[in-house]
Amino acid sequence: GATGWRYLATGPDQGTSWRATSFNDSGWATGRASLGFRNPVTTTIPATTGRITYYFRTTFAVPTGQPIQGATLRLVADDAAIVYVNGVEVVRHNLPTGTVGFTTKALTAVSGAAETTPVDFTIPASALTEGTNTIAVEVHQASAGSVADLTMDSSVVILR
């Protein structure tokens, strides 16, 4: 998975500005993927009772050269996630259509092996630029009642 993820597990609703490439996340904690709690993870983040949404950000490089055909995103998200590349939504997994906010719950709870099993998604070439790209992931839980499991990991493979 990616290294050097910044994450916000205890802060308030971030609205939409946190997805933007220009957002200053220097005050967020940093850890290596996979991140989460209760499941086997590389970086344990704070578990907060009643929290629905957790935020994650990192950058990745797309080398210059041949035209970009697209990319494959390998994602582990317990329970659901929206992934943004350079501020544009590219993946929505286990969340309703339409506007998703800080309190939007996952459509279904993920359990067992599915909590740590990667799912592959296609990222269109139009979402990527040569050089540095920002990936932002918001992970949503299915329940706010207690501290559930949380796992987030992703990797991007550029297709040329």
Short mmCIF file of C-alpha atoms in Angstrom, two decimals:
data_model
loop_
_atom_site.label_atom_id
_atom_site.label_comp_id
_atom_site.label_asym_id
_atom_site.label_seq_id
_atom_site.Cartn_x
_atom_site.Cartn_y
_atom_site.Cartn_z
CA GLY A 1 0.00 0.00 0.00
CA ALA A 2 0.89 3.65 -0.05
CA THR A 3 3.20 5.10 2.57
CA GLY A 4 3.07 8.44 4.28
CA TRP A 5 -0.71 8.71 4.60
CA ARG A 6 -2.02 11.67 6.56
CA TYR A 7 -5.19 10.97 8.50
CA LEU A 8 -7.80 12.72 10.61
CA ALA A 9 -9.66 10.37 12.91
CA THR A 10 -10.79 12.71 15.67
CA GLY A 11 -11.53 16.05 14.02
CA PRO A 12 -14.82 17.63 13.02
CA ASP A 13 -16.58 17.44 9.67
CA GLN A 14 -14.09 18.58 7.02
CA GLY A 15 -16.70 19.60 4.45
CA THR A 16 -15.28 19.42 0.93
CA SER A 17 -12.07 21.49 1.08
CA TRP A 18 -9.97 18.59 2.44
CA ARG A 19 -10.15 16.79 -0.93
CA ALA A 20 -8.45 19.57 -2.88
CA THR A 21 -4.84 19.24 -3.97
CA SER A 22 -4.04 22.59 -2.32
CA PHE A 23 -5.47 21.62 1.12
CA ASN A 24 -2.95 21.96 3.96
CA ASP A 25 -3.00 18.65 5.84
CA SER A 26 0.32 19.26 7.64
CA GLY A 27 -1.47 19.24 11.01
CA TRP A 28 -2.84 15.73 10.48
CA ALA A 29 -1.10 12.65 11.89
CA THR A 30 0.93 10.48 9.50
CA GLY A 31 1.20 6.71 9.21
CA ARG A 32 2.00 3.87 6.86
CA ALA A 33 -0.82 1.88 5.24
CA SER A 34 -2.76 -0.08 6.17
CA LEU A 35 -4.40 2.19 8.73
CA GLY A 36 -7.25 1.58 11.13
CA PHE A 37 -8.18 -0.18 14.33
CA ARG A 38 -9.33 -3.61 15.51
CA ASN A 39 -8.26 -5.31 12.26
CA PRO A 40 -4.58 -6.15 11.73
CA VAL A 41 -3.07 -2.83 10.57
CA THR A 42 0.35 -1.22 10.17
CA THR A 43 -0.75 2.11 11.71
CA THR A 44 -3.32 2.15 14.50
CA ILE A 45 -5.41 5.31 14.46
CA PRO A 46 -7.64 6.57 17.28
CA ALA A 47 -10.98 4.80 17.50
CA THR A 48 -13.74 7.25 18.33
CA THR A 49 -17.11 6.00 19.58
CA GLY A 50 -19.95 7.39 17.47
CA ARG A 51 -17.72 8.55 14.58
CA ILE A 52 -18.99 7.74 11.08
CA THR A 53 -16.30 9.29 8.84
CA TYR A 54 -12.50 9.15 8.86
CA TYR A 55 -10.28 11.09 6.40
CA PHE A 56 -7.06 9.98 4.67
CA ARG A 57 -4.73 11.76 2.20
CA THR A 58 -1.50 11.03 0.37
CA THR A 59 0.27 11.87 -2.87
CA PHE A 60 1.65 9.68 -5.62
CA ALA A 61 3.76 10.40 -8.67
CA VAL A 62 2.88 9.75 -12.28
CA PRO A 63 6.14 9.72 -14.25
CA THR A 64 6.38 11.76 -17.42
CA GLY A 65 6.66 9.92 -20.70
CA GLN A 66 4.14 7.79 -22.54
CA PRO A 67 0.47 8.82 -22.52
CA ILE A 68 -1.49 7.76 -19.45
CA GLN A 69 -4.15 5.16 -20.26
CA GLY A 70 -5.63 5.20 -16.75
CA ALA A 71 -4.88 3.51 -13.47
CA THR A 72 -6.03 0.73 -11.23
CA LEU A 73 -6.84 1.56 -7.63
CA ARG A 74 -6.67 -1.34 -5.19
CA LEU A 75 -8.77 -0.35 -2.17
CA VAL A 76 -9.47 -1.88 1.22
CA ALA A 77 -12.21 0.04 3.01
CA ASP A 78 -14.17 -1.16 6.01
CA ASP A 79 -17.09 -0.32 5.64
CA ALA A 80 -17.31 2.12 2.69
CA ALA A 81 -15.31 4.83 0.91
CA ILE A 82 -15.25 7.64 -1.58
CA VAL A 83 -11.93 8.21 -3.32
CA TYR A 84 -10.92 11.52 -4.87
CA VAL A 85 -7.93 12.05 -7.15
CA ASN A 86 -6.88 15.68 -7.48
CA GLY A 87 -10.19 16.72 -5.91
CA VAL A 88 -12.41 14.76 -8.31
CA GLU A 89 -14.45 11.73 -7.17
CA VAL A 90 -13.22 8.59 -8.96
CA VAL A 91 -14.59 5.77 -6.78
CA ARG A 92 -17.67 5.37 -4.60
CA HIS A 93 -17.89 2.03 -2.79
CA ASN A 94 -20.81 0.89 -0.60
CA LEU A 95 -22.29 4.41 -0.24
CA PRO A 96 -25.52 5.90 -1.62
CA THR A 97 -25.66 8.03 -4.76
CA GLY A 98 -26.06 11.77 -4.38
CA THR A 99 -24.53 14.01 -1.74
CA VAL A 100 -22.55 12.22 0.97
CA GLY A 101 -21.84 14.04 4.22
CA PHE A 102 -19.99 13.51 7.47
CA THR A 103 -22.89 11.52 8.97
CA THR A 104 -23.71 9.39 5.89
CA LYS A 105 -23.50 5.72 6.84
CA ALA A 106 -22.26 2.89 4.63
CA LEU A 107 -25.04 1.01 2.84
CA THR A 108 -24.02 -2.27 4.48
CA ALA A 109 -21.63 -3.39 7.19
CA VAL A 110 -18.53 -5.20 5.97
CA SER A 111 -17.44 -8.17 8.05
CA GLY A 112 -15.15 -11.18 8.07
CA ALA A 113 -12.56 -11.50 5.30
CA ALA A 114 -14.18 -8.63 3.35
CA GLU A 115 -12.82 -6.19 5.97
CA THR A 116 -9.29 -6.68 4.68
CA THR A 117 -9.85 -7.90 1.09
CA PRO A 118 -8.78 -5.45 -1.65
CA VAL A 119 -11.22 -4.46 -4.40
CA ASP A 120 -9.89 -3.11 -7.71
CA PHE A 121 -11.35 -0.02 -9.39
CA THR A 122 -10.45 1.76 -12.65
CA ILE A 123 -9.36 5.39 -12.48
CA PRO A 124 -9.80 7.23 -15.81
CA ALA A 125 -6.78 8.85 -17.41
CA SER A 126 -8.58 12.21 -17.24
CA ALA A 127 -8.27 12.18 -13.42
CA LEU A 128 -4.47 11.94 -13.51
CA THR A 129 -1.70 14.38 -14.33
CA GLU A 130 1.99 13.79 -14.92
CA GLY A 131 3.88 14.64 -11.75
CA THR A 132 2.36 14.75 -8.26
CA ASN A 133 -1.25 13.65 -7.75
CA THR A 134 -3.26 13.80 -4.53
CA ILE A 135 -5.46 10.94 -3.41
CA ALA A 136 -8.04 11.63 -0.70
CA VAL A 137 -10.19 8.90 0.82
CA GLU A 138 -13.11 9.29 3.19
CA VAL A 139 -14.03 6.04 4.92
CA HIS A 140 -17.55 5.68 6.32
CA GLN A 141 -18.78 3.25 8.95
CA ALA A 142 -22.15 1.47 8.80
CA SER A 143 -22.97 2.21 12.43
CA ALA A 144 -22.36 5.10 14.80
CA GLY A 145 -23.36 3.30 17.98
CA SER A 146 -20.02 1.87 19.01
CA VAL A 147 -16.46 1.60 17.79
CA ALA A 148 -16.56 -0.79 14.83
CA ASP A 149 -13.68 -2.21 12.83
CA LEU A 150 -11.91 0.18 10.45
CA THR A 151 -9.36 -0.59 7.78
CA MET A 152 -8.13 1.63 4.95
CA ASP A 153 -5.41 0.87 2.46
CA SER A 154 -4.95 1.62 -1.20
CA SER A 155 -2.41 1.47 -3.96
CA VAL A 156 -2.44 2.90 -7.48
CA VAL A 157 -0.95 1.25 -10.56
CA ILE A 158 -0.56 3.59 -13.55
CA LEU A 159 -1.48 2.08 -16.92
CA ARG A 160 0.48 3.33 -19.95
#
